[in-house]
Short mmCIF file of C-alpha atoms and ligand atoms in Angstrom, two decimals:
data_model
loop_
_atom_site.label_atom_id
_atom_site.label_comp_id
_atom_site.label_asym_id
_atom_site.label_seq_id
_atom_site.Cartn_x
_atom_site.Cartn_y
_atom_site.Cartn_z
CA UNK A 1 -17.85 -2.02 -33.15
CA UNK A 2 -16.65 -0.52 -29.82
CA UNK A 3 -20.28 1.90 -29.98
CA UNK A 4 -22.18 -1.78 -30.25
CA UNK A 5 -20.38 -2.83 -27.67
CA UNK A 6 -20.89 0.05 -25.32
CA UNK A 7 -24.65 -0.26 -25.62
CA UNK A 8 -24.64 -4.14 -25.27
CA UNK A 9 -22.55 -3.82 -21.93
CA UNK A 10 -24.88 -0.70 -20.64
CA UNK A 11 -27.45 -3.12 -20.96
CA UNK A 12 -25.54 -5.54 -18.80
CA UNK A 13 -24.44 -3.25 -16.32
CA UNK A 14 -28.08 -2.63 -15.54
CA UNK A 15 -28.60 -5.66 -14.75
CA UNK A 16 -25.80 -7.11 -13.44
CA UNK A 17 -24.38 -4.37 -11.46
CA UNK A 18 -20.96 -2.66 -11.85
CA UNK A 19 -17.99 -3.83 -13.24
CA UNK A 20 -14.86 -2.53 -11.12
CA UNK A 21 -10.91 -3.32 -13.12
CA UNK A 22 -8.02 -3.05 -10.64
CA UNK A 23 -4.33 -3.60 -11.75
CA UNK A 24 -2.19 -4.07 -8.98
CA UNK A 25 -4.83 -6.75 -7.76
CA UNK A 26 -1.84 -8.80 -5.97
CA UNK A 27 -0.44 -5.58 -4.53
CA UNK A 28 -1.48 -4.28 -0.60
CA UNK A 29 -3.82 -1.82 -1.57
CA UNK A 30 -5.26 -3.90 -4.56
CA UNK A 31 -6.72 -6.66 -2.34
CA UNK A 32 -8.23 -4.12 0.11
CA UNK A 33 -9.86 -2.55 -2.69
CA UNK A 34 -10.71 -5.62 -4.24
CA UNK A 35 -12.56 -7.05 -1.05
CA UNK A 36 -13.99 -3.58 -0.64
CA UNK A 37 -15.80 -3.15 -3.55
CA UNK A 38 -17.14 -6.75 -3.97
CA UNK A 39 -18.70 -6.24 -0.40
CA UNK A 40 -20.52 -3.35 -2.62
CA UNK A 41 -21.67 -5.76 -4.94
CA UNK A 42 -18.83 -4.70 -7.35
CA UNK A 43 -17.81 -7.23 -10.28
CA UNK A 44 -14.15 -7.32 -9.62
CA UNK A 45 -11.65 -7.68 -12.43
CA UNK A 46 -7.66 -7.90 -11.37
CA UNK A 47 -4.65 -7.76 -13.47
CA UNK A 48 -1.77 -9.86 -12.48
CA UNK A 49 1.41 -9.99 -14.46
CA UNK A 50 3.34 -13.18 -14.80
CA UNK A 51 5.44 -14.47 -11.81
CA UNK A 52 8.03 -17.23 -11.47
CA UNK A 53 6.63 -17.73 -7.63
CA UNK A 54 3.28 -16.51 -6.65
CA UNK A 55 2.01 -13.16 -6.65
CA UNK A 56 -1.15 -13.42 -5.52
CA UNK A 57 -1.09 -14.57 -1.90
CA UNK A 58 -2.83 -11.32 -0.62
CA UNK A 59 -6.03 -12.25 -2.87
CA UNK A 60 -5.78 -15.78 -3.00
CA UNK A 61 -8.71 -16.21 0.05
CA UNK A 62 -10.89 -13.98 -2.61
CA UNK A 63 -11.22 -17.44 -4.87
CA UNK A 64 -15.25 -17.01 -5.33
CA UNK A 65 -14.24 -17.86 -9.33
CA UNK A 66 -17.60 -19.33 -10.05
CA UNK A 67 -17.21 -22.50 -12.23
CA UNK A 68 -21.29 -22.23 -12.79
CA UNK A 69 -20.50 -18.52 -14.98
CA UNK A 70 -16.52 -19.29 -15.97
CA UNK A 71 -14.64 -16.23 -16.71
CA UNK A 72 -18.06 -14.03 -18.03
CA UNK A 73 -19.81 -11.04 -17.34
CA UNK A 74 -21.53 -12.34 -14.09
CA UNK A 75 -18.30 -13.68 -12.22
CA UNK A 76 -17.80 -11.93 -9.04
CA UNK A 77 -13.92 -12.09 -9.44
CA UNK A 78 -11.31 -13.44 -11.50
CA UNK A 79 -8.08 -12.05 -12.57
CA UNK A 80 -6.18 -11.52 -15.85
CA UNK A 81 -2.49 -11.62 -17.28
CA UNK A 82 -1.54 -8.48 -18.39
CA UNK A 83 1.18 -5.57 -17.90
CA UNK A 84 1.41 -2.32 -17.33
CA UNK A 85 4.57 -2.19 -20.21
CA UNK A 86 2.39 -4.19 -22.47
CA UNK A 87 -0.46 -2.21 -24.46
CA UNK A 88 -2.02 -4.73 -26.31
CA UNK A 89 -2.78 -7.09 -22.71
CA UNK A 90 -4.11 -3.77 -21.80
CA UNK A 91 -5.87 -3.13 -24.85
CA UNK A 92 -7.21 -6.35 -25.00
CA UNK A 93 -8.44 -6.51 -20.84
CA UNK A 94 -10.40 -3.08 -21.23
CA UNK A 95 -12.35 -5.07 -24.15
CA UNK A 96 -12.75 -7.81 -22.47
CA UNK A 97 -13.68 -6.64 -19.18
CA UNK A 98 -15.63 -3.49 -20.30
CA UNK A 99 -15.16 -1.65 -17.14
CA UNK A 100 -17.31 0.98 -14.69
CA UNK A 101 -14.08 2.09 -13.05
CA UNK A 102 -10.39 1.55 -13.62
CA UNK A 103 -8.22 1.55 -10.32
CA UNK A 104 -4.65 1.95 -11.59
CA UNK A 105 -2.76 0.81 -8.57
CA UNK A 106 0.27 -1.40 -10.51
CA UNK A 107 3.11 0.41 -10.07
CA UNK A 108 6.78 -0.03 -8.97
CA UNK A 109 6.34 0.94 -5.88
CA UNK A 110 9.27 1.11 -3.97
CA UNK A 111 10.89 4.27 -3.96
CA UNK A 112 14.65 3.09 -2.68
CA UNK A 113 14.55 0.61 -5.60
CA UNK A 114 13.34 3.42 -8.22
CA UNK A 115 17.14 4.86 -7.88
CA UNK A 116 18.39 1.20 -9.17
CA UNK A 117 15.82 0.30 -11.20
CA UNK A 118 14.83 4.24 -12.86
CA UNK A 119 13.72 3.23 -16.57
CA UNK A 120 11.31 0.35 -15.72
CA UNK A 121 9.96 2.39 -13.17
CA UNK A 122 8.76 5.34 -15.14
CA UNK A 123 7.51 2.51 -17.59
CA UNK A 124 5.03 1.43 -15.33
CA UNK A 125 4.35 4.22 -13.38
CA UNK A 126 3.97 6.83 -15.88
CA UNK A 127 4.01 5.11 -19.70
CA UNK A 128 1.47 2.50 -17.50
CA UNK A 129 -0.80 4.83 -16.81
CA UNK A 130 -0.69 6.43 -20.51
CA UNK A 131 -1.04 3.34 -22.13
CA UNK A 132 -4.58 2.78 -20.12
CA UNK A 133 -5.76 6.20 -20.59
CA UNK A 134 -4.71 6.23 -24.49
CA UNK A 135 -7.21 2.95 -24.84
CA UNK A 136 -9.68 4.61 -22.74
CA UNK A 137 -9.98 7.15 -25.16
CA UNK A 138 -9.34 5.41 -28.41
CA UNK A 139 -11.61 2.76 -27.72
CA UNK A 140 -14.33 5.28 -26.31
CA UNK A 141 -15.22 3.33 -22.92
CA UNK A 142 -17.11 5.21 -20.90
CA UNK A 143 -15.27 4.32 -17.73
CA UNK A 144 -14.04 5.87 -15.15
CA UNK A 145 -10.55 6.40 -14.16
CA UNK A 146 -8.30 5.86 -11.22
CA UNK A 147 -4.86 7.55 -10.36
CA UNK A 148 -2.83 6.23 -7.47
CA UNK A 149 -0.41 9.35 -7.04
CA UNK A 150 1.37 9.85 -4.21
CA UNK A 151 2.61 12.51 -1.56
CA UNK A 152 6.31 11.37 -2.60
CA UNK A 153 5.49 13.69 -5.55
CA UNK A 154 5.55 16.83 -3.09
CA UNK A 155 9.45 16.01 -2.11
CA UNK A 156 11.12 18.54 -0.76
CA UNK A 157 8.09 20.74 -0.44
CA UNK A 158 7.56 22.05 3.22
CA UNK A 159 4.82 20.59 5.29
CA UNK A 160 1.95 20.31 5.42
CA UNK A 161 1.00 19.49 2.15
CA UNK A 162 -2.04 19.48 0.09
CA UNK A 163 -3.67 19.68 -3.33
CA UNK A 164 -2.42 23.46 -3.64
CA UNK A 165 1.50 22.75 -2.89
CA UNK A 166 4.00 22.70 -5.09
CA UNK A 167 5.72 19.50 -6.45
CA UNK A 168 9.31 18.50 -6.16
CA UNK A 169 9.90 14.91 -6.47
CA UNK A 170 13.31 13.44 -4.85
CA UNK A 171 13.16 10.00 -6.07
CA UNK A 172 12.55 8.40 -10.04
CA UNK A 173 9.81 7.14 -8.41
CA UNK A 174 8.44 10.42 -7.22
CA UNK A 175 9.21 11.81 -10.85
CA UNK A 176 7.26 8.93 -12.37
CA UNK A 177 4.56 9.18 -10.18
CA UNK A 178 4.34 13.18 -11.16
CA UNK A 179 4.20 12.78 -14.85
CA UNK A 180 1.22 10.09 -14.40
CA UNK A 181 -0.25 12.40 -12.19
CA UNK A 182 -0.16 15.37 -14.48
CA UNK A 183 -1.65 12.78 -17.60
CA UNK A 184 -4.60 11.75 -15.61
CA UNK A 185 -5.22 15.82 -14.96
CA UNK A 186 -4.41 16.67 -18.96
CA UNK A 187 -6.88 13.73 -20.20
CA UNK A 188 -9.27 14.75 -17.73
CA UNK A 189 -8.96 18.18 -19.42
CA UNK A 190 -7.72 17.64 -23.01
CA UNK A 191 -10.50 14.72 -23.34
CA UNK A 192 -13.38 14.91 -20.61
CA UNK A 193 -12.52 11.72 -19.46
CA UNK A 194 -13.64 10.81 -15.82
CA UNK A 195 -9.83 10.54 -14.88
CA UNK A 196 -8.77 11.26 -10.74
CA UNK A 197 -5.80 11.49 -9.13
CA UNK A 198 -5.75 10.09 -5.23
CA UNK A 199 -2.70 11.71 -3.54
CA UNK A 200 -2.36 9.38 -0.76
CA UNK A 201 0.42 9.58 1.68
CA UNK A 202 2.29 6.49 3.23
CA UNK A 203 -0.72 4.22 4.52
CA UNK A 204 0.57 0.82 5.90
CA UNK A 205 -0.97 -2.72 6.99
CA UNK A 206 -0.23 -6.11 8.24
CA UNK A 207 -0.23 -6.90 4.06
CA UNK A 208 2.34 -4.44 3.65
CA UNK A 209 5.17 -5.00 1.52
CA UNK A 210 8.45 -6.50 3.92
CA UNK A 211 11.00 -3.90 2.49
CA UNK A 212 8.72 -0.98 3.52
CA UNK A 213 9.98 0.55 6.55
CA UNK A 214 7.36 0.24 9.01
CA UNK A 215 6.71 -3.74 7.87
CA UNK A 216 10.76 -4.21 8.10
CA UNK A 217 10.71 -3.15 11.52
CA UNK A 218 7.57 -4.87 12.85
CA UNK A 219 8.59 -8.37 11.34
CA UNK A 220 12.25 -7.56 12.80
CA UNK A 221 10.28 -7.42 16.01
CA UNK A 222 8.03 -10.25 15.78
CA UNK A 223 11.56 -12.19 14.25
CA UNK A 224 13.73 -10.71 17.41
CA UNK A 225 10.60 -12.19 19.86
CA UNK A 226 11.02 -15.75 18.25
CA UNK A 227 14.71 -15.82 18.30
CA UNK A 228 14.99 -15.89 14.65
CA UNK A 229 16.94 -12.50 14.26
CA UNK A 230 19.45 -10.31 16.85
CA UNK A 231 18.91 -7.53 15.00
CA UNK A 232 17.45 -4.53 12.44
CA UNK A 233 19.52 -2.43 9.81
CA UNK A 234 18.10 0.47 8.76
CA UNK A 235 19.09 4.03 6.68
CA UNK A 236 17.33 7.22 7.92
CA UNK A 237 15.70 7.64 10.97
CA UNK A 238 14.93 11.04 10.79
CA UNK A 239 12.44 10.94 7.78
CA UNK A 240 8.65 11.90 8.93
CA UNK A 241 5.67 10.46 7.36
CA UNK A 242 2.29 10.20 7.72
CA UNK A 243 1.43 6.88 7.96
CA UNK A 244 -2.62 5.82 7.55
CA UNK A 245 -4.20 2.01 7.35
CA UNK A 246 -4.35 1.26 4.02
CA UNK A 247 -7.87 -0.45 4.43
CA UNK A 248 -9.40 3.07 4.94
CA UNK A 249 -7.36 4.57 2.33
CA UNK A 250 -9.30 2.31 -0.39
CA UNK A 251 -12.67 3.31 0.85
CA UNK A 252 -11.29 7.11 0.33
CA UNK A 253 -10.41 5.99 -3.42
CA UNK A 254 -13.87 4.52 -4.22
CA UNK A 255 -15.34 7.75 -2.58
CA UNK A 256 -12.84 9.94 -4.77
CA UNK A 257 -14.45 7.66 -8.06
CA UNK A 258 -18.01 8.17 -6.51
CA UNK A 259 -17.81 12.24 -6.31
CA UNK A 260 -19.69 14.01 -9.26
CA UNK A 261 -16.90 15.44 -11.20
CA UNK A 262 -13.61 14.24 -11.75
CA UNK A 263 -10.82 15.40 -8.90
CA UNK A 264 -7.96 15.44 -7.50
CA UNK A 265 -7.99 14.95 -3.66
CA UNK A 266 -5.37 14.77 -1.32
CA UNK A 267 -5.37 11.90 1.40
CA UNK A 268 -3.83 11.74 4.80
CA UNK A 269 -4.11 11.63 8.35
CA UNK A 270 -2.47 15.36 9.59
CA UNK A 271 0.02 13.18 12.06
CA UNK A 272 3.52 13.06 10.98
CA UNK A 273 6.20 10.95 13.47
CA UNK A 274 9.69 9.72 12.25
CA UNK A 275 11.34 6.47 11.56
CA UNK A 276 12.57 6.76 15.01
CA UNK A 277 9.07 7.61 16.57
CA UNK A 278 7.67 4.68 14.49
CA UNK A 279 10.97 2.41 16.44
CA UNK A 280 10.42 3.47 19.72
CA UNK A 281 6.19 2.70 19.74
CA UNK A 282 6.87 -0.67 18.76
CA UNK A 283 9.65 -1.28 20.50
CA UNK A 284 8.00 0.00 23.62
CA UNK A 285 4.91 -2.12 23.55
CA UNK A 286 7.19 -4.61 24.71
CA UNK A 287 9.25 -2.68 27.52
CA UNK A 288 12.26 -2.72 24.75
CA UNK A 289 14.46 -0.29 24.16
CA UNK A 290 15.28 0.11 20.41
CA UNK A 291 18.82 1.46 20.64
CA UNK A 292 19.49 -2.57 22.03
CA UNK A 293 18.69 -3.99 18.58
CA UNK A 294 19.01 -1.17 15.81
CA UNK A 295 21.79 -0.70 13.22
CA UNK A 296 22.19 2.15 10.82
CA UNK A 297 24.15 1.47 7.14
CA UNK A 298 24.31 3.45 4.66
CA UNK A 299 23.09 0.54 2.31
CA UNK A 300 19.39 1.81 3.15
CA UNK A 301 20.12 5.60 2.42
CA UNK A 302 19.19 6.94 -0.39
CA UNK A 303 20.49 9.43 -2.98
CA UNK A 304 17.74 11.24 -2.48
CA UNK A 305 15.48 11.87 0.51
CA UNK A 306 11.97 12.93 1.02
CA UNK A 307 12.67 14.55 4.20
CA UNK A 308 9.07 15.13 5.97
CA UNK A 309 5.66 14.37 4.94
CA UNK A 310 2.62 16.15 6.66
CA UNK A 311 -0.70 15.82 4.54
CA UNK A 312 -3.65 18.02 5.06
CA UNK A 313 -7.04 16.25 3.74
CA UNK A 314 -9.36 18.72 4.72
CA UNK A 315 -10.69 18.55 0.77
CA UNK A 316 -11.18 15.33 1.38
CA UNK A 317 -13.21 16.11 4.75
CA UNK A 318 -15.32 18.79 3.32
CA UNK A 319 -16.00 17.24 -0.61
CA UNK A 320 -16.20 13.52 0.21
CA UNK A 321 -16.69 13.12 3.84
CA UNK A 322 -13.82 10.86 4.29
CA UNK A 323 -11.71 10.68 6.86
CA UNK A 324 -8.99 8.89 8.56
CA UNK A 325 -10.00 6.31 11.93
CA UNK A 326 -7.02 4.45 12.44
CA UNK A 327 -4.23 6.97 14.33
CA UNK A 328 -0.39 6.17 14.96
CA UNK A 329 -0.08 4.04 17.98
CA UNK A 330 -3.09 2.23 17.32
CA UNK A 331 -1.32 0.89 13.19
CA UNK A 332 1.95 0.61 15.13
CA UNK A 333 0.07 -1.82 17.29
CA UNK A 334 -1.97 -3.84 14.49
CA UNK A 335 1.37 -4.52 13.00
CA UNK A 336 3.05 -5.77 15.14
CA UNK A 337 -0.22 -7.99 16.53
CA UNK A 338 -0.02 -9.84 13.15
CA UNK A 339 3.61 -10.16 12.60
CA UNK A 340 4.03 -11.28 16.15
CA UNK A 341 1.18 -13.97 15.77
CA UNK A 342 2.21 -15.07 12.44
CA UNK A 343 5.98 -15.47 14.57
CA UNK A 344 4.45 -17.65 17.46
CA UNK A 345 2.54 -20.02 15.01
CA UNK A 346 4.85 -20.45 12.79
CA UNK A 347 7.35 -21.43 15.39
CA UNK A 348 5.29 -23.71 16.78
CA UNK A 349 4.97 -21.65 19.92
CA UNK A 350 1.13 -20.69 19.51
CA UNK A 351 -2.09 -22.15 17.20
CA UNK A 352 -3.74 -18.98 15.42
CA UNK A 353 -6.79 -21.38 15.46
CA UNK A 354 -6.83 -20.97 19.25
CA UNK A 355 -8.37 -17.53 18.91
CA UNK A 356 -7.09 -15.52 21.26
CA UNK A 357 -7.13 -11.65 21.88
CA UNK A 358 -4.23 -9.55 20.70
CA UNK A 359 -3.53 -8.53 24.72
CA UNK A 360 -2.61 -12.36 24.65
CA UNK A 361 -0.40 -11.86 22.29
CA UNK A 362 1.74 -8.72 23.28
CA UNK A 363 1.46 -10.14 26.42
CA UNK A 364 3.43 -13.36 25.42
CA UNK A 365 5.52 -11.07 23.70
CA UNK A 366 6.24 -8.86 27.07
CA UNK A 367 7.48 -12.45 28.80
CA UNK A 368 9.39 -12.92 26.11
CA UNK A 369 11.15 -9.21 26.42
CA UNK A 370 11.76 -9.82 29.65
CA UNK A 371 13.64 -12.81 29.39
CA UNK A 372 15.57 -11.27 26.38
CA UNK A 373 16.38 -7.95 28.57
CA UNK A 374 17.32 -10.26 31.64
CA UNK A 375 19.57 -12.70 29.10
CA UNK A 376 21.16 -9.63 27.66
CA UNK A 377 21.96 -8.15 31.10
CA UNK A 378 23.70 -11.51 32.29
CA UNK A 379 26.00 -11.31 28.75
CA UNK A 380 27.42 -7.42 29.60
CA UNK A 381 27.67 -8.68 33.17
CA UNK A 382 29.51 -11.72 32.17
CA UNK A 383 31.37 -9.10 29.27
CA UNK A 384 32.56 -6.59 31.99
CA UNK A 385 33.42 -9.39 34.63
CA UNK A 386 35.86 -10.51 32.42
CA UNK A 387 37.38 -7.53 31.11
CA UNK A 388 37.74 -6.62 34.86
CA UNK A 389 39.76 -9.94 35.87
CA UNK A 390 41.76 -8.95 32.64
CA UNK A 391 43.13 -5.85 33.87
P1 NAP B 1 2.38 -2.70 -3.82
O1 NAP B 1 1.97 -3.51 -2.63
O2 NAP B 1 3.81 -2.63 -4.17
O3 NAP B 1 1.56 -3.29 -5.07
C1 NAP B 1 1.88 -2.93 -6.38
C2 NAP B 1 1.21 -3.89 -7.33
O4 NAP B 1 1.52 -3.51 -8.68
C3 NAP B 1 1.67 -5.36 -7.18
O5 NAP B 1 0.54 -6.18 -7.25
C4 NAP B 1 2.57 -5.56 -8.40
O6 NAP B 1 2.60 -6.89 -8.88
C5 NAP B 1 1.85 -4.67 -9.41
N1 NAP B 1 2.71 -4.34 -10.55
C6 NAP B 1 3.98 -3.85 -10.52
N2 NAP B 1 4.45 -3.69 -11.75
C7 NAP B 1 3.49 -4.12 -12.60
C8 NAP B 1 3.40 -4.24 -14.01
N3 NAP B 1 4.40 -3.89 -14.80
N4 NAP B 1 2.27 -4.72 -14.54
C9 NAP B 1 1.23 -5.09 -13.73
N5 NAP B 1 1.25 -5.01 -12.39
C10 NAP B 1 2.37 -4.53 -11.84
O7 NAP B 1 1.86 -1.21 -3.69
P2 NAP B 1 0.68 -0.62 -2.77
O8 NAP B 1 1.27 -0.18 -1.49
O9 NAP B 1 -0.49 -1.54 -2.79
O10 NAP B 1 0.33 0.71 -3.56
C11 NAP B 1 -0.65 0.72 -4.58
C12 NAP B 1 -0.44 1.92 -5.48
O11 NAP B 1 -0.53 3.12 -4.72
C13 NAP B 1 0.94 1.98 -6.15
O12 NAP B 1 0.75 2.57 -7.41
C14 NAP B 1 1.75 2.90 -5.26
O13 NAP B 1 2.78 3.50 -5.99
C15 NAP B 1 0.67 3.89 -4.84
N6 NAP B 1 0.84 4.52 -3.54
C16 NAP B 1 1.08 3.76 -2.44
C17 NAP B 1 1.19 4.38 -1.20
C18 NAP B 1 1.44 3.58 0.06
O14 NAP B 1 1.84 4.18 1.06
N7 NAP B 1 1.19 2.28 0.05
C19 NAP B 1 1.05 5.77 -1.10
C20 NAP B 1 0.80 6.51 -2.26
C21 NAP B 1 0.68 5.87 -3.47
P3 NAP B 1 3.67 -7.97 -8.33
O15 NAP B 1 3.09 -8.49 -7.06
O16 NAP B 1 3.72 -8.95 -9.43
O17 NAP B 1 4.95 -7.22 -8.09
N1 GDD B 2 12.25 1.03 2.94
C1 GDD B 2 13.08 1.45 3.91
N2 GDD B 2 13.97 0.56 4.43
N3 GDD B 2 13.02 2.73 4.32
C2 GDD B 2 13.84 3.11 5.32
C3 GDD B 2 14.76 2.24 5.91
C4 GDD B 2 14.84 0.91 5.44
O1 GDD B 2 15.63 0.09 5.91
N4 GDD B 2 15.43 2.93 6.88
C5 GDD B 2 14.94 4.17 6.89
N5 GDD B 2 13.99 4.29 5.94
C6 GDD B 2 13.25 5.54 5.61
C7 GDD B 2 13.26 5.90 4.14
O2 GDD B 2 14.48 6.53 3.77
C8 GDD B 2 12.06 6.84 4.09
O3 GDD B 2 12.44 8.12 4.48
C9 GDD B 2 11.12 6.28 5.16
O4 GDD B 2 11.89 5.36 5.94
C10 GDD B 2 9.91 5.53 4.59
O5 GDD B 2 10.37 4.61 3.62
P1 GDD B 2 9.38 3.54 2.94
O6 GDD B 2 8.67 2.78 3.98
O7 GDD B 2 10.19 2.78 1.93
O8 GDD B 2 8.28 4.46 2.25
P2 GDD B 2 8.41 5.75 1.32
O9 GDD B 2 7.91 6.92 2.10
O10 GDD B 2 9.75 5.87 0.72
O11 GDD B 2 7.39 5.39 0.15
C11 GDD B 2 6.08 4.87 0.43
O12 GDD B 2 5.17 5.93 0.57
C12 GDD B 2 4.95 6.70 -0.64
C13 GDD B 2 3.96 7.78 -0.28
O13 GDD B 2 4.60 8.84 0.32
C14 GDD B 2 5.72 3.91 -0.69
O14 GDD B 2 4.56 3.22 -0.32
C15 GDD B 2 5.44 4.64 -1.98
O15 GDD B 2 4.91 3.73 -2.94
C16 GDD B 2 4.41 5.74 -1.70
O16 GDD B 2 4.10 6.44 -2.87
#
């Protein structure tokens, strides 16, 4: 039946182009991807998993569902209910959707909550993955296959780091994230399937998550500038990453799919700055100092720490010609833009349909410094003035 199939939807393809699944649709790398490839001309197919409030905000300006085809082979987009702890939604997606290429992004992705949360999270980062590969293979769809792994897997392995260094994960998450990375290799092998592995280190974006560091601190900002927050609580400062733009990193993943044989391929910018780094550029745009409105607790340490992350891509550079355009200071600064403009128009204090450039913006936000800088100067005058008629 699945043979019948196969030929019935090679037919199809030809004509209708290529059929792209993505779980982790709702996620921030899913929608990049997903705009991505339908700018190819890519059939996209999502996988959302039920939510009590709505997980699909980052997609939902992708609504081309075309009433004139319904949910059918020549939609451009729609998505799916299914989950990665759930084979038979799997099972019964890949038959429905008969895909080119499979990007397995869903994941638990947080790597502070893998410590609370350690069994789900290696049951959809690692029995996920195995579950998708397993119907690959059973049902003998001649797809290609999609890894997102991740430089957490290197833990405590000096920098730099790339496809050659050793792994030793520091979080359930990184563990998780190994295992799946060492299936995708072993069906590649084992089975000759078309299966990849993307090691991408930290890559970041206004559609970030909000309890990802470098998102926590530029909303903090933007929330600090609007006078809806005094200050930010963070854990460790000292960690280094390399931090991308997670749009480029999904035109690195379709290039990984695109190469002729099936690879593993590390992804990164070789530019690694700490938490604190990452504090003081934002902070800075602004003429604020970060010390003013930072607090450390232990409540965002974790057992565990990754303690640098340094990635060299030149694989990447030489095999598939990607590489990174976006540096430090220039994400820092995209970040913030959006956070800060979301901030103004949501308070009422600017309309995003005005259409202004982002100096405007960081400009408002330097007035807005300055008055904070000058207000807090006036309240340790005021403090010292009356500790001094005290004594
Ligand atoms: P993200 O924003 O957290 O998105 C993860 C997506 O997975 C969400 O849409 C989430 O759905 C979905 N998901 C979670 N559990 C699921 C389940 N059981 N069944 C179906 N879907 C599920 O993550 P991201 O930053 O886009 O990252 C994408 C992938 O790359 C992840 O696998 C991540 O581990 C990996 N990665 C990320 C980075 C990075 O720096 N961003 C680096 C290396 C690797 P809900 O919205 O319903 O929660
Ligand atoms: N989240 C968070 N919140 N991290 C903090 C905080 C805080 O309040 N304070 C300090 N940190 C430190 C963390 O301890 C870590 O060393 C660093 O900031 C980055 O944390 P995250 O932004 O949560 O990212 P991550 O590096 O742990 O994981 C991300 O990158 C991995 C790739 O290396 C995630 O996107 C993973 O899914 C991804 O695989």
């Amino acid at each position: 039946m699945y043979l019948f199939r196969n030929i019935a939807y090679n037919f199809n393809r030809f004509i209708m182009g290529k059929v792209a699944l993505i779980t982790g649709i709702g996620g921030q790398d899913g929608s990049y991807l997903a705009e991505f490839l339908l700018m190819k001309g890519y059939k996209v197919r999502g996988i959302v998993r039920r939510s009590s409030w709505p997980n699909t905000k980052r997609i939902d300006h992708l609504d081309i569902y075309d009433e004139r085809y319904g949910k059918n082979s020549k939609s451009p987009f729609y998505l799916l209910y299914a989950d990665l702890s759930d084979s038979t939604s799997i099972r019964n997606v890949l038959e429905e959707v008969m895909p080119d290429e499979v990007y397995n992004l869903g994941a638990q992705s947080h790597v502070g909550i893998s410590f609370q949360c350690p069994e789900s999270t290696l049951n959809y980062n690692t029995l996920g993955p195995l579950r998708i590969l397993e119907a690959i293979k059973d049902m003998g769809i001649k797809c290609k296959y999609y890894q997102a792994s991740s430089s957490e897997m290197f833990g405590r392995s000096l920098p730099p780091q790339n496809e050659e260094t050793i792994m030793i994960p520091q979080s359930p998450y990184g563990v998780s994230k190994l295992a799946a990375f060492h299936l995708t290799r072993l069906y590649r092998e084992a089975y000759e399937l078309f299966a990849c592995n993307g090691i991408l280190f930290n890559h970041e974006s206004p559609r970030r998550g909000l309890n990802f560091v470098t998102k926590k601190i530029t909303r903090s900002i933007a929330d600090i500038l609007v006078g809806n927050r005094e200050k930010i609580i963070l854990g460790n400062l000292d960690a280094k990453r390399d931090w991308g733009f997670a749009k480029e990193y999904v035109e690195a993943m379709w290039h990984i799919m695109q190469h002729e044989v099936p690879d593993d391929f590390v992804i990164a910018t070789k530019e690694t700055h700490t938490v604190r780094e990452f504090l003081e550029e934002a902070f800075n745009l602004f003429g604020l100092n970060w010390k003013d409105f930072v607090e450390i607790s232990d409540k965002f340490k974790r057992p565990a720490e990754v303690p640098a992350l340094l990635g060299d891509a030149s694989k990447s550079l030489k095999i598939l010609n990607w590489e990174p355009r976006t540096r430090f200071k220039e994400l820092v600064r995209l970040m913030i833009i959006e956070d800060l403009k979301e901030g103004l128009n949501d308070n009422g204090l600017v309309l995003l349909s005005e259409n202004r450039s982002d100096e405007y913006y960081i400009d408002i936000g330097r007035k807005i410094a300055a008055r904070l800088i000058e207000k807090k100067k006036e309240e340790s005058n005021f403090q010292s003035g009356t500790s001094y008629h005290k004594v």
